[in-house]
Structure formats: structure tokens, C-alpha cells
Amino acid sequence: MKRILTWAGFIIVLGLIIWGLVVANKKPINFLPAALTLSTEVNANDWVKGSTTAPITIVEYSDFQCPACAAYEPYLEDLIAKKGSTFKFVYRHFPLPQHANAYPAAIAAESAGKQGKFWEMHDLLFKNQLDWAELKDSSETFTSYAKSLGLDMAKYAVDVKDPALRKKIEAQFKTGEDSRIYATPTFFLNGKSIDNPRSYDEFVTVLEKAAK
Amino acid sequence: MMNLLQFLKKQLSSIPHWVPISVGLVALGGFADATYLTIEHYMNALPPCVIGDCELVLTSKFSEIAGVPVALLGALYYLAIIVLVITYFDTKKEVFMRSALFVTFVGMLASLWFTFLQIFVIHAFCQFCLISAATSTTLFIISIISLKKYRKPATLL
């Protein structure tokens, strides 16, 4: 009898622990204690996709070297392709200091942007993140992406050294800090931060709720 | 196999209660920690990238062995210790407690390896991994003390 009690107690305790942890995980540890407020309105310096006139705006603070950001990329791409007429999507740089190649990647994307190919470079960087994330020197890889996009390489070489692009990225980083974010990706829906949706369907729900 | 059992039987005289109780509780803590990371691994796939750098550790190639997350291996390791401790309480056969004490050596080696990777290879830390390293080290220290202190004089021959 005592035997059964001991083992039953053991299984119940383990069960409770696992159940508690699953529940704790379902409501993800909220890195952002309450909804944060976007410090800086969408402006002419921002990269915008989707509808420019829609009343719903999603701003993403992202880092090209962040694995979670790369994981979100396909959802967003799908969302913009299918629901792009209902919302405005804005990408802002938040290159985290521990990601050594995130900043050069942001520079590469901005340089491509100078020739109208920001989003193309953005897509290439995320799709091939594993190829360059750990490189000591990522510049050759980024140059090869620029070539594959058919950029004017002489102009690209000048632009990657342009201090104005650095300033722009640093300014966007600062708007993130001013909004008090410290994780990527962080999404703002109409100026208020939201818990990161965990699937394409959750993104659709967020949009539908906002449209009501 | 018989020799191993005899060896384990010989190592200790009677074990005081604090040993299995503390080993069981610390292992339970380690189990909760490792299980949390395992669930996180399967449910969220990827933690967000925070200023600080735990995602570098949790998404590194060292976070899985042949597709199995090391957090799951850690959870199973702690579970094995808990099962051995409870079996010891249940059967009163000290061979189970001794086995639990020896199993902690495996955890200690694994923790040394993963802490080494965090310091010298990944150059980043994850707090849940460090908690597990701490519980493994605690278990190892309890084992060393118990195995030294409660050894039968006969084995000194």
C-alpha cells in the first residue's frame, strides 16, 4: 500500500510540474510587462510594404541576424502577399549588440535600398541567414547578394561606407530603445506593442481584431 | 553486471536520510529547469532575441544532438536520478541510492562540457543552462561527500 502511495505521489508531483510548465509556456514569458508605446511615428525614413493608406499599421523592430526574426519572415511574407491591402507593414532596424553581423547586414540592406532593392535584400538576408550569421567577415557574402540583385556595384561599394546610412540605422535603433523594447522581433500594432503571434493564423487574427 | 552491483554494494555503509532527500529535491529542481527548456524548444521553437544573448546558446548547433534537444536529455537524466532515489525509499536497497550517486558523475561531466561551450565556443550564456549546471554540480558534490564519508572501512583494503 505504502509502495503504491509513494509511486503515485511521485507521478502526481511530476505530472503537476510538467503541467505547470506547459501552462507557463503557453502564456509566453512576457518580455514586455505591459503594452509599450511606439516612440516615433511612421515617417518618410521608414521602409513600408503593403498598403500605404490602410488604417492598420504593423511596425516590426527586427535584426537580420536574429534566428527568431528569420523564423517570422515567412509568416510576414505570406501575410503581406495575402492581406497586404488591409495594413501597412514597416520594418525598422534593431541590430542587437551580440549579433556581430546584424549591423553590417542592415547596412547592406540600406545600400540596396538606395537602389530601390531594400526588400529584395531583406528577403535574401533572412533566407540565407545561416550562411553568413557566424562569418568573421560577412562583407563578401553581402556583396555577392548585391550582385545577384543586379545592383550597380560601384554605387553599392560607396553606399556601404556612407555615414548617413549608419546614422539612419542608429536613429532607428534609438527609436526602439525610446519605445523601451529589448527583444527582437517586437511588433507594434497601431503604436502599441503586442505579444508576438506564434503562427500565420495568429497574425491573421491580430489583423482581423484590429479591423473591427 | 554482477560485479558492478557488488562494487556498488560495497561502497557505502548505511546512508543517512539527508542524502537521498537532498539529492531528490535538487534533482527535482533540475528536472523542472530542463523540462521548461524542452517544452520551450518544442512549443516556441525559437526564443526571441533579447539584449543579452541566451538565444545564441539555445539556437546554437550544440543545443541538439542528432536532432534531440540536449534539454530533453537533461530532463531524462534528472528523472533517472529521481526514479532511483524513490526506488531506494521504496525498496530500502542501498544499491539504488549508490547508483544514483554514481550517475551524478555523468551530469557533472555534461555540465562541464556545456559550460565550456558557453564560455569558449559560443561566447554567450543562457541562464537556464547555468541553473542546470549548478544543480548538477550540487548533486555531484553531495555524491562525493556521501561516497567518501559513508564508505565501508572494508573497501579501504
Coordinates of C-alpha atoms in Angstrom, one line a residue:
Chain A
M1 CA 0.0 0.0 0.0
K2 CA 2.8 2.4 1.0
R3 CA 4.5 1.4 -2.2
I4 CA 1.6 2.4 -4.3
L5 CA 1.3 5.7 -2.5
T6 CA 5.0 6.5 -2.9
W7 CA 4.9 5.9 -6.7
A8 CA 1.5 7.5 -7.1
G9 CA 2.7 10.6 -5.2
F10 CA 5.8 10.7 -7.4
I11 CA 3.9 10.5 -10.7
I12 CA 1.4 13.2 -9.5
V13 CA 4.2 15.5 -8.5
L14 CA 6.0 15.1 -11.8
G15 CA 2.7 15.5 -13.6
L16 CA 2.0 18.7 -11.8
I17 CA 5.4 20.1 -12.6
I18 CA 5.1 19.3 -16.3
W19 CA 1.5 20.6 -16.4
G20 CA 2.6 23.9 -14.7
L21 CA 5.5 24.3 -17.1
V22 CA 3.3 23.7 -20.1
V23 CA 0.8 26.3 -18.9
A24 CA 3.6 28.7 -18.1
N25 CA 4.9 28.3 -21.7
K26 CA 1.5 28.7 -23.3
K27 CA 1.3 32.2 -22.0
P28 CA 4.8 33.0 -23.1
I29 CA 7.0 34.7 -20.6
N30 CA 6.1 38.3 -21.4
F31 CA 9.2 40.1 -22.0
L32 CA 7.3 43.3 -22.2
P33 CA 5.5 43.9 -18.9
A34 CA 2.7 46.0 -20.4
A35 CA 1.9 47.2 -23.9
L36 CA 4.7 49.6 -24.9
T37 CA 4.0 52.7 -26.9
L38 CA 5.8 53.3 -30.1
S39 CA 8.0 56.4 -29.6
T40 CA 8.3 57.5 -33.2
E41 CA 5.5 57.7 -35.7
V42 CA 6.0 56.0 -39.1
N43 CA 7.8 58.6 -41.3
A44 CA 9.5 59.1 -44.6
N45 CA 12.6 57.3 -43.4
D46 CA 10.8 54.0 -42.9
W47 CA 10.6 51.1 -45.2
V48 CA 6.9 50.4 -45.9
K49 CA 5.2 47.5 -47.6
G50 CA 1.5 46.6 -48.0
S51 CA -1.0 49.4 -48.2
T52 CA 0.3 52.9 -47.6
T53 CA -3.3 54.2 -46.9
A54 CA -4.7 51.4 -44.7
P55 CA -5.7 52.4 -41.2
I56 CA -3.9 49.4 -39.6
T57 CA -0.1 49.7 -39.2
I58 CA 2.3 47.0 -38.0
V59 CA 5.8 48.1 -37.2
E60 CA 8.4 45.4 -36.7
Y61 CA 11.7 46.0 -34.9
S62 CA 14.0 43.4 -36.3
D63 CA 17.6 42.2 -36.5
F64 CA 18.8 40.4 -39.7
Q65 CA 20.9 38.0 -37.6
C66 CA 18.2 37.1 -35.1
P67 CA 17.1 33.5 -35.6
A68 CA 13.6 34.3 -34.3
C69 CA 13.2 37.2 -36.7
A70 CA 14.2 34.9 -39.6
A71 CA 11.6 32.4 -38.3
Y72 CA 8.9 35.1 -38.5
E73 CA 9.9 36.2 -42.0
P74 CA 7.8 33.5 -43.9
Y75 CA 4.6 34.4 -41.9
L76 CA 5.0 38.1 -42.7
E77 CA 5.8 37.5 -46.3
D78 CA 2.6 35.4 -46.5
L79 CA 0.6 37.9 -44.6
I80 CA 1.7 40.8 -46.9
A81 CA 1.0 38.7 -50.0
K82 CA -2.5 37.7 -48.9
K83 CA -3.7 40.6 -46.7
G84 CA -1.3 43.4 -47.8
S85 CA -4.2 45.6 -48.9
T86 CA -5.5 45.8 -45.3
F87 CA -2.5 47.0 -43.5
K88 CA 0.8 48.9 -43.7
F89 CA 3.9 47.0 -42.7
V90 CA 7.0 48.9 -41.5
Y91 CA 10.5 47.4 -41.0
R92 CA 12.8 49.1 -38.5
H93 CA 16.4 48.1 -37.6
F94 CA 17.2 46.9 -34.2
P95 CA 20.6 45.2 -34.6
L96 CA 21.4 43.6 -31.2
P97 CA 24.9 44.2 -30.0
Q98 CA 25.6 40.4 -29.6
H99 CA 25.0 39.8 -33.2
A100 CA 28.2 40.9 -34.8
N101 CA 26.9 40.7 -38.4
A102 CA 23.5 42.3 -37.8
Y103 CA 24.7 45.8 -38.2
P104 CA 26.7 45.1 -41.5
A105 CA 23.6 43.3 -42.8
A106 CA 21.4 46.4 -42.0
I107 CA 24.0 48.5 -43.9
A108 CA 23.8 46.1 -46.9
A109 CA 20.0 46.3 -46.9
E110 CA 20.1 50.1 -46.7
S111 CA 22.6 50.2 -49.5
A112 CA 20.4 48.1 -51.7
G113 CA 17.6 50.4 -50.6
K114 CA 19.5 53.3 -52.2
Q115 CA 18.9 51.5 -55.5
G116 CA 15.3 50.6 -54.7
K117 CA 16.0 47.0 -53.7
F118 CA 15.7 47.2 -49.9
W119 CA 13.0 44.4 -49.6
E120 CA 14.8 42.2 -52.1
M121 CA 18.0 42.4 -49.9
H122 CA 15.9 42.0 -46.8
D123 CA 14.5 38.7 -48.1
L124 CA 17.9 37.4 -49.2
L125 CA 19.5 38.2 -45.8
F126 CA 16.8 36.4 -43.9
K127 CA 16.5 33.4 -46.2
N128 CA 20.3 32.8 -46.1
Q129 CA 20.9 33.9 -42.5
L130 CA 22.6 30.6 -41.6
D131 CA 25.2 31.1 -44.3
W132 CA 26.5 34.4 -43.0
A133 CA 25.5 34.7 -39.3
E134 CA 28.7 33.2 -38.0
L135 CA 31.1 34.6 -40.5
K136 CA 34.1 36.7 -39.2
D137 CA 33.8 38.9 -42.3
S138 CA 30.3 38.9 -43.9
S139 CA 31.0 41.7 -46.4
E140 CA 31.9 39.4 -49.3
T141 CA 28.7 37.4 -48.9
F142 CA 26.6 40.6 -48.8
T143 CA 28.4 41.9 -51.9
S144 CA 27.6 38.7 -53.7
Y145 CA 23.9 39.2 -52.7
A146 CA 24.1 42.7 -54.1
K147 CA 25.5 41.4 -57.4
S148 CA 22.7 38.8 -57.6
L149 CA 20.2 41.5 -57.3
G150 CA 21.8 43.3 -60.2
L151 CA 22.8 46.4 -58.3
D152 CA 25.2 48.9 -59.6
M153 CA 28.3 47.6 -57.7
A154 CA 30.3 50.8 -57.9
K155 CA 27.5 52.7 -56.2
Y156 CA 26.9 49.9 -53.7
A157 CA 30.6 50.0 -52.7
V158 CA 30.3 53.7 -52.0
D159 CA 27.0 53.4 -50.2
V160 CA 28.1 50.7 -47.7
K161 CA 30.6 53.2 -46.4
D162 CA 28.2 56.1 -46.3
P163 CA 28.0 57.5 -42.8
A164 CA 24.4 58.7 -43.5
L165 CA 23.3 55.1 -43.6
R166 CA 24.9 54.4 -40.3
K167 CA 23.2 57.4 -38.8
K168 CA 19.8 56.2 -40.1
I169 CA 20.2 52.7 -38.6
E170 CA 21.4 54.1 -35.3
A171 CA 18.5 56.5 -35.2
Q172 CA 16.0 53.6 -35.8
F173 CA 17.8 51.6 -33.1
K174 CA 17.3 54.6 -30.8
T175 CA 13.6 54.8 -31.6
G176 CA 13.4 51.2 -30.4
E177 CA 15.2 52.0 -27.2
D178 CA 13.0 55.0 -26.7
S179 CA 10.0 52.7 -27.1
R180 CA 11.7 50.6 -24.4
I181 CA 11.9 47.3 -26.4
Y182 CA 14.8 45.0 -25.7
A183 CA 14.0 42.0 -27.8
T184 CA 13.6 41.2 -31.5
P185 CA 11.3 40.8 -33.1
T186 CA 8.9 43.2 -31.4
F187 CA 5.7 44.2 -33.2
F188 CA 3.7 47.3 -32.7
L189 CA 0.1 47.3 -33.8
N190 CA -1.1 50.9 -34.3
G191 CA 1.5 52.2 -32.0
K192 CA 1.1 49.6 -29.2
S193 CA 3.3 46.6 -28.7
I194 CA 1.6 43.2 -29.0
D195 CA 2.6 39.7 -27.8
N196 CA 4.4 38.0 -30.6
P197 CA 1.9 36.0 -32.6
R198 CA 3.1 32.4 -32.9
S199 CA 1.8 31.4 -36.3
Y200 CA 0.5 32.8 -39.5
D201 CA -3.1 32.2 -38.2
E202 CA -2.4 34.3 -35.1
F203 CA -1.2 37.1 -37.3
V204 CA -4.4 37.0 -39.3
T205 CA -6.4 37.1 -36.0
V206 CA -4.5 40.1 -34.9
L207 CA -5.3 41.9 -38.1
E208 CA -9.0 40.9 -38.0
K209 CA -9.3 42.1 -34.5
A210 CA -7.7 45.4 -35.3
A211 CA -10.0 45.9 -38.3
K212 CA -13.1 45.7 -36.1
Chain B
M1 CA 26.9 -6.8 -14.3
M2 CA 27.0 -8.7 -11.0
N3 CA 30.5 -7.3 -10.3
L4 CA 29.2 -3.8 -10.8
L5 CA 26.3 -4.5 -8.4
Q6 CA 28.7 -5.9 -5.8
F7 CA 31.0 -3.0 -6.2
L8 CA 28.2 -0.5 -5.7
K9 CA 27.0 -2.5 -2.7
K10 CA 30.4 -2.4 -1.1
Q11 CA 31.0 1.3 -1.4
L12 CA 28.7 2.6 1.3
S13 CA 27.6 1.7 4.7
S14 CA 24.2 2.9 5.8
I15 CA 23.3 6.2 4.2
P16 CA 21.7 8.9 6.4
H17 CA 18.4 10.3 5.3
W18 CA 19.6 13.7 4.3
V19 CA 21.5 12.3 1.3
P20 CA 18.5 10.8 -0.7
I21 CA 16.3 13.7 0.4
S22 CA 18.6 16.4 -0.8
V23 CA 19.6 14.5 -3.9
G24 CA 15.9 14.0 -4.7
L25 CA 15.0 17.7 -4.2
V26 CA 17.9 19.1 -6.1
A27 CA 17.2 16.6 -9.0
L28 CA 13.6 17.7 -8.9
G29 CA 14.7 21.3 -9.4
G30 CA 17.0 20.3 -12.2
F31 CA 14.2 18.3 -13.8
A32 CA 11.8 21.3 -13.7
D33 CA 14.5 23.6 -15.3
A34 CA 15.4 21.1 -18.1
T35 CA 11.7 20.3 -18.8
Y36 CA 11.0 24.0 -19.1
L37 CA 13.7 24.4 -21.8
T38 CA 12.5 21.2 -23.5
I39 CA 8.9 22.5 -23.7
E40 CA 10.2 25.9 -24.9
H41 CA 12.2 24.1 -27.5
Y42 CA 9.2 22.2 -28.9
M43 CA 6.4 24.8 -28.5
N44 CA 8.1 28.0 -29.4
A45 CA 10.9 26.6 -31.5
L46 CA 12.8 29.9 -31.1
P47 CA 13.1 32.2 -28.2
P48 CA 13.0 35.9 -29.1
C49 CA 16.4 37.6 -29.3
V50 CA 16.9 39.6 -26.2
I51 CA 19.6 42.2 -25.4
G52 CA 21.8 39.7 -23.6
D53 CA 22.3 36.5 -25.6
C54 CA 20.6 33.4 -24.4
E55 CA 19.1 32.8 -27.9
L56 CA 22.6 32.3 -29.2
V57 CA 23.0 29.3 -26.9
L58 CA 19.5 27.9 -27.3
T59 CA 19.7 28.1 -31.1
S60 CA 23.4 27.0 -31.5
K61 CA 24.3 23.7 -33.1
F62 CA 25.2 22.4 -29.7
S63 CA 21.6 22.7 -28.5
E64 CA 20.8 19.4 -30.2
I65 CA 22.5 16.0 -30.5
A66 CA 21.3 14.1 -33.6
G67 CA 18.0 16.1 -33.5
V68 CA 17.4 15.5 -29.8
P69 CA 17.4 18.7 -27.8
V70 CA 20.0 18.4 -25.0
A71 CA 17.4 19.9 -22.7
L72 CA 15.4 16.7 -23.1
L73 CA 18.5 14.6 -22.3
G74 CA 19.0 16.7 -19.2
A75 CA 15.4 16.2 -18.1
L76 CA 15.8 12.4 -18.6
Y77 CA 19.0 12.5 -16.6
Y78 CA 17.3 14.2 -13.6
L79 CA 14.3 11.9 -14.0
A80 CA 16.6 8.9 -13.8
I81 CA 18.1 10.2 -10.5
I82 CA 14.6 10.9 -9.0
V83 CA 13.4 7.4 -10.0
L84 CA 16.5 5.8 -8.4
V85 CA 16.0 7.8 -5.2
I86 CA 12.3 6.9 -4.9
T87 CA 13.1 3.2 -5.7
Y88 CA 15.6 3.4 -2.9
F89 CA 13.0 4.7 -0.5
D90 CA 10.6 2.1 -1.8
T91 CA 12.8 -0.9 -1.6
K92 CA 15.3 0.2 1.0
K93 CA 18.0 -1.4 -1.1
E94 CA 21.0 0.9 -1.0
V95 CA 22.2 -0.3 -4.4
F96 CA 19.7 2.1 -5.9
M97 CA 21.0 5.1 -3.9
R98 CA 24.6 4.3 -4.7
S99 CA 23.6 4.1 -8.4
A100 CA 22.0 7.5 -8.1
L101 CA 25.2 8.9 -6.6
F102 CA 27.3 7.5 -9.4
V103 CA 25.0 8.7 -12.1
T104 CA 25.7 12.3 -10.9
F105 CA 29.2 11.9 -12.4
V106 CA 27.7 11.9 -15.8
G107 CA 25.8 15.1 -15.1
M108 CA 28.9 16.7 -13.8
L109 CA 30.8 15.9 -17.0
A110 CA 28.0 17.0 -19.2
S111 CA 27.7 20.3 -17.3
L112 CA 31.4 20.9 -17.5
W113 CA 31.2 20.4 -21.3
F114 CA 28.2 22.7 -21.8
T115 CA 29.7 25.4 -19.6
F116 CA 32.9 25.2 -21.5
L117 CA 31.0 25.6 -24.8
Q118 CA 29.2 28.6 -23.5
I119 CA 32.4 30.3 -22.3
F120 CA 34.9 29.4 -25.1
V121 CA 32.9 28.5 -28.2
I122 CA 29.5 30.2 -28.2
H123 CA 30.7 33.2 -26.1
A124 CA 27.3 33.6 -24.7
F125 CA 25.3 32.4 -21.7
C126 CA 21.9 31.1 -21.1
Q127 CA 20.6 31.4 -17.5
F128 CA 18.5 28.2 -17.6
C129 CA 21.6 26.3 -18.8
L130 CA 23.6 27.7 -15.9
I131 CA 20.9 26.8 -13.4
S132 CA 21.2 23.2 -14.7
A133 CA 25.0 23.3 -14.4
A134 CA 24.5 24.5 -10.8
T135 CA 22.1 21.7 -9.9
S136 CA 24.4 19.1 -11.5
T137 CA 27.3 20.4 -9.6
T138 CA 25.4 20.4 -6.3
L139 CA 24.4 16.7 -6.9
F140 CA 28.0 15.8 -7.7
I141 CA 29.2 17.5 -4.5
I142 CA 26.6 15.7 -2.4
S143 CA 27.7 12.4 -4.1
I144 CA 31.4 12.9 -3.4
I145 CA 30.8 13.8 0.2
S146 CA 28.5 10.8 0.7
L147 CA 30.7 8.3 -1.1
K148 CA 33.7 9.4 0.9
K149 CA 32.0 9.7 4.3
Y150 CA 29.8 6.7 4.3
R151 CA 32.2 4.3 2.8
K152 CA 32.6 0.9 4.5
P153 CA 36.1 0.6 6.0
A154 CA 36.3 -2.8 4.4
T155 CA 36.6 -1.2 0.9
L156 CA 39.8 0.5 2.0
L157 CA 41.6 -2.8 1.9

